[in-house]
PDB file of C-alpha atoms in Angstrom:
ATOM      1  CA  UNK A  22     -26.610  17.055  -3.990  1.00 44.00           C
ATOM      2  CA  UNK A  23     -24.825  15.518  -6.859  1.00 47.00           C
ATOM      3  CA  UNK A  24     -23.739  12.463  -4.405  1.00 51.00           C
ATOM      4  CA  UNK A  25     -27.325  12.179  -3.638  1.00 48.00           C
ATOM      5  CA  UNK A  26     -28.414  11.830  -6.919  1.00 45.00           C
ATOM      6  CA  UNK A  27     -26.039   9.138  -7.447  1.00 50.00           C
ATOM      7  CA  UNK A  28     -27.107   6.839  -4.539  1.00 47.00           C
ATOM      8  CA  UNK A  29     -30.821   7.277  -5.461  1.00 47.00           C
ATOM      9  CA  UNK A  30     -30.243   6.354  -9.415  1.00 45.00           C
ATOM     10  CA  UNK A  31     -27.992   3.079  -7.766  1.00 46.00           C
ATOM     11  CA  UNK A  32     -31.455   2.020  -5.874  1.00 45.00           C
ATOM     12  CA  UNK A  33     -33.676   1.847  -9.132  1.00 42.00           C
ATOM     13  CA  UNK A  34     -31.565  -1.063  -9.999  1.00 42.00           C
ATOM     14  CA  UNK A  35     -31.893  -2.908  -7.053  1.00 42.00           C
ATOM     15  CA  UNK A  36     -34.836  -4.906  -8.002  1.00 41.00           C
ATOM     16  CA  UNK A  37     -33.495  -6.404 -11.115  1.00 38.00           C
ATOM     17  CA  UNK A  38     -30.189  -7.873  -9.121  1.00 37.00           C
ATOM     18  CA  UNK A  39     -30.238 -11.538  -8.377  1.00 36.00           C
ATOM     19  CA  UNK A  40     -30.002 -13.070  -5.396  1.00 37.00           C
ATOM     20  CA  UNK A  41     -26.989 -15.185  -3.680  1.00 39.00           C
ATOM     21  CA  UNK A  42     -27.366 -17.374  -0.546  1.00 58.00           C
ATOM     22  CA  UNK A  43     -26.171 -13.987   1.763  1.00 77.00           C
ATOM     23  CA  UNK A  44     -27.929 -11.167   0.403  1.00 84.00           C
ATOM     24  CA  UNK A  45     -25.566  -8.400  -1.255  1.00 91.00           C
ATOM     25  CA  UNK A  46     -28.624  -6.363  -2.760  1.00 94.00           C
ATOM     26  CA  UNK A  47     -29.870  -4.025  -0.332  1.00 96.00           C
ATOM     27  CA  UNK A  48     -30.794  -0.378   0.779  1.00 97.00           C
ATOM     28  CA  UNK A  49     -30.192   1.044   4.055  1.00 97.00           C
ATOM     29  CA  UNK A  50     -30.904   4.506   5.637  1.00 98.00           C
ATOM     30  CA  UNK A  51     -29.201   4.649   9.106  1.00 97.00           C
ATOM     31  CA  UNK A  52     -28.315   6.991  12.220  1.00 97.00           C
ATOM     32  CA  UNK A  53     -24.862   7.787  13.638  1.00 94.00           C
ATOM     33  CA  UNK A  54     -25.070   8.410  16.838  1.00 89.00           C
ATOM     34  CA  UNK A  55     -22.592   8.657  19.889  1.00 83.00           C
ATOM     35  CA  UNK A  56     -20.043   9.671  16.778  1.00 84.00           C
ATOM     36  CA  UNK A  57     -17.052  10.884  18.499  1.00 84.00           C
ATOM     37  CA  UNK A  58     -14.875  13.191  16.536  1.00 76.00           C
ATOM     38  CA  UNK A  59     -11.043  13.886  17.675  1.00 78.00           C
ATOM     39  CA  UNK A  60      -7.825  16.079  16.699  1.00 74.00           C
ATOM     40  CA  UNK A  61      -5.303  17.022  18.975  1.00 72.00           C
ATOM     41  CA  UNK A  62      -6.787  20.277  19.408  1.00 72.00           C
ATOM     42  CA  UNK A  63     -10.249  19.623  20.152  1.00 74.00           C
ATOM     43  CA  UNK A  64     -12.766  16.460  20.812  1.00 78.00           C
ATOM     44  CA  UNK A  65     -16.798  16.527  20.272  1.00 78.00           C
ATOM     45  CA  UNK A  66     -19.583  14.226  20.373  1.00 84.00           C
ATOM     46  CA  UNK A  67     -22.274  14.369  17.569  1.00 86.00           C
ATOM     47  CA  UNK A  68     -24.686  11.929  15.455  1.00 90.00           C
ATOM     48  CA  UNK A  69     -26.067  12.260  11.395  1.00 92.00           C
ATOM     49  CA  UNK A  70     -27.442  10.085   8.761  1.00 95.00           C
ATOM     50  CA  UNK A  71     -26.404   7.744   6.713  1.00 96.00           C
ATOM     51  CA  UNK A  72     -27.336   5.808   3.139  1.00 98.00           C
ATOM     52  CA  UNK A  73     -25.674   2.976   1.927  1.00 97.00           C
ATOM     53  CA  UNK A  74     -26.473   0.860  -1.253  1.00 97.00           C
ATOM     54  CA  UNK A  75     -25.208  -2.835  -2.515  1.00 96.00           C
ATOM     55  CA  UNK A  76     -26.502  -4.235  -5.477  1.00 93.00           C
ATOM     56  CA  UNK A  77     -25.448  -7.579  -7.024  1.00 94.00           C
ATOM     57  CA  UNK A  78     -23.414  -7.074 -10.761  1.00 93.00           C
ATOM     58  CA  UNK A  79     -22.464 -10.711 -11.035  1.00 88.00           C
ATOM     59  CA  UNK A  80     -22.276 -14.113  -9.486  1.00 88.00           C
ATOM     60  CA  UNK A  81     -19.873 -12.716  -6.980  1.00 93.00           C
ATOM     61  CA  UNK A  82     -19.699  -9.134  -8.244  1.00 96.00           C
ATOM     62  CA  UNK A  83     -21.886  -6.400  -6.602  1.00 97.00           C
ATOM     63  CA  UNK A  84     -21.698  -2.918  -6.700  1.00 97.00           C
ATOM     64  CA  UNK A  85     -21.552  -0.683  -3.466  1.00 97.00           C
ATOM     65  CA  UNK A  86     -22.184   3.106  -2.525  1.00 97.00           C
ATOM     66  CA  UNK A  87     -22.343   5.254   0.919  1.00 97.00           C
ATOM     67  CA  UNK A  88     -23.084   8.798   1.875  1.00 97.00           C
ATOM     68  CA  UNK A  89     -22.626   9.998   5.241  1.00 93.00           C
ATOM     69  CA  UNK A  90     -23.183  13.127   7.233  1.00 92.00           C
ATOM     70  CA  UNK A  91     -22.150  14.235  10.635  1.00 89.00           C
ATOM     71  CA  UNK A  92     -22.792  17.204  12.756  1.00 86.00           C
ATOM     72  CA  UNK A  93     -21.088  17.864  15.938  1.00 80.00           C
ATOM     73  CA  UNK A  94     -22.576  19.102  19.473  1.00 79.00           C
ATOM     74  CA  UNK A  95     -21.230  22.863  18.171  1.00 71.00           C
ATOM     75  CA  UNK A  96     -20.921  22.169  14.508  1.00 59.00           C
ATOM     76  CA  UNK A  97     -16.969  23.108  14.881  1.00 63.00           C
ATOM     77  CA  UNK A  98     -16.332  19.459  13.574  1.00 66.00           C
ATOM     78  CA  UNK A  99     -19.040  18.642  10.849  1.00 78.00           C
ATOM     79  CA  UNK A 100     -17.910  16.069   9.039  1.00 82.00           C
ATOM     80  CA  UNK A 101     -18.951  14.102   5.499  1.00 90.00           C
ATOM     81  CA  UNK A 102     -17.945  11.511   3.462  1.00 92.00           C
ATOM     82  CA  UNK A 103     -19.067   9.847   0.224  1.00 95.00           C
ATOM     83  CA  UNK A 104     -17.833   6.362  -1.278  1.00 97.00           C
ATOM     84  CA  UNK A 105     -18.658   4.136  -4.693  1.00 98.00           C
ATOM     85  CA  UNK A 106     -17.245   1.395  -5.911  1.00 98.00           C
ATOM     86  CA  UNK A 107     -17.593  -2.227  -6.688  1.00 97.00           C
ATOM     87  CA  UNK A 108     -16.965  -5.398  -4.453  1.00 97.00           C
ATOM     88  CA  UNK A 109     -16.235  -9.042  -4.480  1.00 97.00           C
ATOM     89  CA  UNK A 110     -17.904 -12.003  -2.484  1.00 95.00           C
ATOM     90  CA  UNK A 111     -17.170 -15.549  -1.865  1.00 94.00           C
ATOM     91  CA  UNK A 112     -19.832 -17.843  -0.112  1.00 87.00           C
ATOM     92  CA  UNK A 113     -17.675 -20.950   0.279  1.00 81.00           C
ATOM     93  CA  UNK A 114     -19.973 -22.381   3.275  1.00 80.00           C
ATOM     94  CA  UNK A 115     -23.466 -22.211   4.193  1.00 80.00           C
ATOM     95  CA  UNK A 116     -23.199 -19.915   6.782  1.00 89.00           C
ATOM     96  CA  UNK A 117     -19.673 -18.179   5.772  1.00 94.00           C
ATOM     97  CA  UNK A 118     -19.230 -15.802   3.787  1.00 94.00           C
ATOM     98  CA  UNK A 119     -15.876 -13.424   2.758  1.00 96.00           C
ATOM     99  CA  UNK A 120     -16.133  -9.590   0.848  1.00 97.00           C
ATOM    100  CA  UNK A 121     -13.809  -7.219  -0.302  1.00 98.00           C
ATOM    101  CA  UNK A 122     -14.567  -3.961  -1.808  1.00 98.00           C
ATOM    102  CA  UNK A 123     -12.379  -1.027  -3.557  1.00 98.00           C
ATOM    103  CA  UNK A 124     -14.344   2.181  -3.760  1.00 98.00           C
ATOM    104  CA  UNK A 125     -14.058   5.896  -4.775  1.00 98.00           C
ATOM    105  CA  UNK A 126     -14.455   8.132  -1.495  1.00 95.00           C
ATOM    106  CA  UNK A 127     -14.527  11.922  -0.940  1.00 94.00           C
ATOM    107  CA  UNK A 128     -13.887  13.245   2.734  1.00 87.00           C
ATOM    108  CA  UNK A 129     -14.264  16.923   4.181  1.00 86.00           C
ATOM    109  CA  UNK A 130     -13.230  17.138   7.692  1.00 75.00           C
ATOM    110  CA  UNK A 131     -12.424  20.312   9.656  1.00 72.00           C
ATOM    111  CA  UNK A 132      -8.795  19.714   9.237  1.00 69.00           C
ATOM    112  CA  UNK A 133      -8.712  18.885   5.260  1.00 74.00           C
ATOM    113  CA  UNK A 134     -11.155  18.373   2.453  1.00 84.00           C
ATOM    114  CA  UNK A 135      -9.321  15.049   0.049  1.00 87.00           C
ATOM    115  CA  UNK A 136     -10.595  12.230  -1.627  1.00 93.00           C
ATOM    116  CA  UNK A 137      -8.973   8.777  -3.140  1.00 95.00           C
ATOM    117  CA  UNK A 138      -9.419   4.994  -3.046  1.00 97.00           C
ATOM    118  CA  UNK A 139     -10.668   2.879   0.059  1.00 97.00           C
ATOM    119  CA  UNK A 140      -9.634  -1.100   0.119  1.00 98.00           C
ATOM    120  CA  UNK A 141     -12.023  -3.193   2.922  1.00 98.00           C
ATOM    121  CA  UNK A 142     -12.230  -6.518   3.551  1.00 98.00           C
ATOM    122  CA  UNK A 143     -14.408  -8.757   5.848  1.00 97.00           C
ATOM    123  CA  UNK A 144     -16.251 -11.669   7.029  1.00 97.00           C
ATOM    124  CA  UNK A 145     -19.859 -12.636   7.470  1.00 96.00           C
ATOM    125  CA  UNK A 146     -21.602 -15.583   9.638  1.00 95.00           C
ATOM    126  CA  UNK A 147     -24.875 -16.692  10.001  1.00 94.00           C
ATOM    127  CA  UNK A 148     -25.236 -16.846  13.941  1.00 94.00           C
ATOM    128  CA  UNK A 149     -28.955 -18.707  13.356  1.00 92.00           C
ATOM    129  CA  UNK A 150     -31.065 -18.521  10.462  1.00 89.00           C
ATOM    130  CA  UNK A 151     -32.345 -14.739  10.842  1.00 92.00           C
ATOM    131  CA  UNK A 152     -29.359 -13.219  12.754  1.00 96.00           C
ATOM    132  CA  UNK A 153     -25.218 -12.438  10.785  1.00 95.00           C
ATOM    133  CA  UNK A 154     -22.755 -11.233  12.532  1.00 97.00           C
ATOM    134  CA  UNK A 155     -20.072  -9.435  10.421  1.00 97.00           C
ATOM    135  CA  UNK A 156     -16.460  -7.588  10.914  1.00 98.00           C
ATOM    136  CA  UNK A 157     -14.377  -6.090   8.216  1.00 98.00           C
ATOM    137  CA  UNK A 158     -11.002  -3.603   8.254  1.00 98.00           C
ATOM    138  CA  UNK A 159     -10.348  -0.722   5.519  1.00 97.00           C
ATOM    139  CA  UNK A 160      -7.481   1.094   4.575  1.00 97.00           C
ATOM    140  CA  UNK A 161      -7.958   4.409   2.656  1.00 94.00           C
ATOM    141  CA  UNK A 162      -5.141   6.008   0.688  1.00 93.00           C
ATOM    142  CA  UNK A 163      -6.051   9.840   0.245  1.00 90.00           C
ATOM    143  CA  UNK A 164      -4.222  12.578  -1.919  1.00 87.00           C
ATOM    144  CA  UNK A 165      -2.700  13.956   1.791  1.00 84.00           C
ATOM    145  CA  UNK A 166      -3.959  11.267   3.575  1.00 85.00           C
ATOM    146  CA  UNK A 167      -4.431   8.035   4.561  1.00 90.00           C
ATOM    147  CA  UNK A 168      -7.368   6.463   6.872  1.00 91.00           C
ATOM    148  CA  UNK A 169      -7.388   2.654   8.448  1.00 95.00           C
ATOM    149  CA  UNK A 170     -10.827   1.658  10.263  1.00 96.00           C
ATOM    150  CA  UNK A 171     -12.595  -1.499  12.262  1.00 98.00           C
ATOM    151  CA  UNK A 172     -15.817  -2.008  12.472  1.00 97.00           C
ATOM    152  CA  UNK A 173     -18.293  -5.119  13.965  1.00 98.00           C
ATOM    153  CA  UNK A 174     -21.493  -5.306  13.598  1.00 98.00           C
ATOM    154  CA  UNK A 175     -24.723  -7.550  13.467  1.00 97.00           C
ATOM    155  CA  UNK A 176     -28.150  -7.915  11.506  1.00 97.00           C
ATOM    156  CA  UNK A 177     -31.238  -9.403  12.612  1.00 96.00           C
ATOM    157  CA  UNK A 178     -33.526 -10.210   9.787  1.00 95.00           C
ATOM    158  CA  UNK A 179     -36.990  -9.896  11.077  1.00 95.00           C
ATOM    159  CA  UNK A 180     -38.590 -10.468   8.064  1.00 93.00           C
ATOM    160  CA  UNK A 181     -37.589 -11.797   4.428  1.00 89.00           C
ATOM    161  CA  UNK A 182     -37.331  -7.901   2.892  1.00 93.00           C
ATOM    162  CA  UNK A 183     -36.334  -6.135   6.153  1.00 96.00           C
ATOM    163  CA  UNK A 184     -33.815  -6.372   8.693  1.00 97.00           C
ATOM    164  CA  UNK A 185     -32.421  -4.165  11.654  1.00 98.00           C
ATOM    165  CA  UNK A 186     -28.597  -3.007  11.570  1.00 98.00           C
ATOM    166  CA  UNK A 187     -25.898  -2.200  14.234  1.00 98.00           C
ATOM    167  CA  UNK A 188     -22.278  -1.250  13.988  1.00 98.00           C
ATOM    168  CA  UNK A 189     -19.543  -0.099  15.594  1.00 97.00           C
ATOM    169  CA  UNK A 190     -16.769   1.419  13.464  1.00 96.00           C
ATOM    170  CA  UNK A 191     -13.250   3.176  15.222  1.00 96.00           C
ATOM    171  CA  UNK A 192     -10.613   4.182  13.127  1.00 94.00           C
ATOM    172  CA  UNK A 193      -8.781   7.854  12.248  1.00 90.00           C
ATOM    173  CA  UNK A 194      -7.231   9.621   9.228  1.00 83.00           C
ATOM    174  CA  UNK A 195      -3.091  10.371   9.327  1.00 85.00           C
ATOM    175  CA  UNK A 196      -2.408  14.024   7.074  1.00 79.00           C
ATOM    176  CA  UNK A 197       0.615  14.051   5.499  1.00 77.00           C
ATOM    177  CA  UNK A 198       0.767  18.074   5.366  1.00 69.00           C
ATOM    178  CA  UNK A 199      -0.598  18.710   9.069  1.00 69.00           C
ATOM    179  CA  UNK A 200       1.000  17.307  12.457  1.00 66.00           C
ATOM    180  CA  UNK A 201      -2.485  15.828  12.861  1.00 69.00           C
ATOM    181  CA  UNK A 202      -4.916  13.789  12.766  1.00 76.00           C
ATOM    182  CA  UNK A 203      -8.901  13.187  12.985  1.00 77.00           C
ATOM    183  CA  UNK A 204      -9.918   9.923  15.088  1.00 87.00           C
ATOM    184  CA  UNK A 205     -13.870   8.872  14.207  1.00 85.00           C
ATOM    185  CA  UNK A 206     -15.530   6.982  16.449  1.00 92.00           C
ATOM    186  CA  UNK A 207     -19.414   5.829  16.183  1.00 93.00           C
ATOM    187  CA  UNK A 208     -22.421   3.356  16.994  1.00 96.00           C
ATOM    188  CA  UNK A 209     -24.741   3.157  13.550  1.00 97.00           C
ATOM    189  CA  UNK A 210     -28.229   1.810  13.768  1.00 98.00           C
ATOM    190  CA  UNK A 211     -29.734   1.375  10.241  1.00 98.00           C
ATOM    191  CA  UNK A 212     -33.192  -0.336   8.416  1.00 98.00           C
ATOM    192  CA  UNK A 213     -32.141  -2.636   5.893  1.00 97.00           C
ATOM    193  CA  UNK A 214     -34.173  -3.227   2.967  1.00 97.00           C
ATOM    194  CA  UNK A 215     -33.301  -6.531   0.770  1.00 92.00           C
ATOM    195  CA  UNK A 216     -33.937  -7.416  -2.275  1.00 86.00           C
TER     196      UNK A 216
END
């Protein structure tokens, strides 16, 4: 409840950020669905919710948050995940834009509960004037793990406050301590609200 807390107090502040020429102040609440969820021992198929949070801190500074939940078919493979942190953004063309972001994050899987620091980096493009496509990589290093992830993805602005989100993000998490590991797999379709 605590991480919810968090992510609602880092949306009051969303109205005082400025703007850039991509918008890096924004609120979205999102499904996971088709999330596929893989060990060695065991594979499932499940969907959950999602919040995520960017708010501009500077002229190229924002800060970032993310709270995540997913449920399996049979719940044997529930899995949740919470991130903050602060990123970095350089708009050197119209349509071009590049991001990186280093951020807090606390997983519980079925195999292991562990938490550390994420790295991400990515690239954004203005298709036409109300459509970005965008793709980005992450490596997290965990107490006894590690995690490395791609996703793509693609917003359609359909009006000057709102826009529709879709992702697809594959990656998995290596344990140090378990001959193991947990691949993730999802689609995410989210309503983005800029400000």
């Amino acid at each position: 409840m605590k991480r919810l807390h968090s992510i609602a107090f880092l949306t009051l502040l969303l109205p005082f950020a400025a703007q850039a020429s991509y918008s890096y102040s924004w609120f979205e609440v999102g499904y996971i669905g088709d999330a596929e969820l893989e060990t060695t021992t065991g594979r499932e198929n499940g969907d959950g919710v999602d919040v995520r949070v960017n708010f501009l801190a500077g002229d190229n500074l924002y800060i970032t948050g993310y709270i995540d939940e997913i449920e399996s078919n049979d719940t044997r493979q529930d899995m949740d995940s919470f991130g903050i942190g602060f990123g970095w953004h350089n708009d050197f063309e119209a349509n071009v834009g590049l991001f990186a972001t280093l951020t807090y994050e606390d997983v519980e899987t079925p195999l292991k509960n562990d938490d550390g620091l994420g790295v991400a980096a990515g690239i954004r493009y203005n298709v036409q004037e109300d459509f970005e496509a965008y793709g980005g990589i992450k490596y997290a290093k965990y107490a006894d793990s590690d995690g490395r992830f791609i996703n793509i993805g693609g917003v359609w602005s359909f009006s000057q406050n709102y826009a529709l989100v879709a992702e697809y993000t594959t990656g998995d998490y290596t344990f140090d301590d378990i001959l193991d590991e947990f691949d993730r797999e999802q689609v995410r379709l989210a309503l983005r609200v800029q400000f």
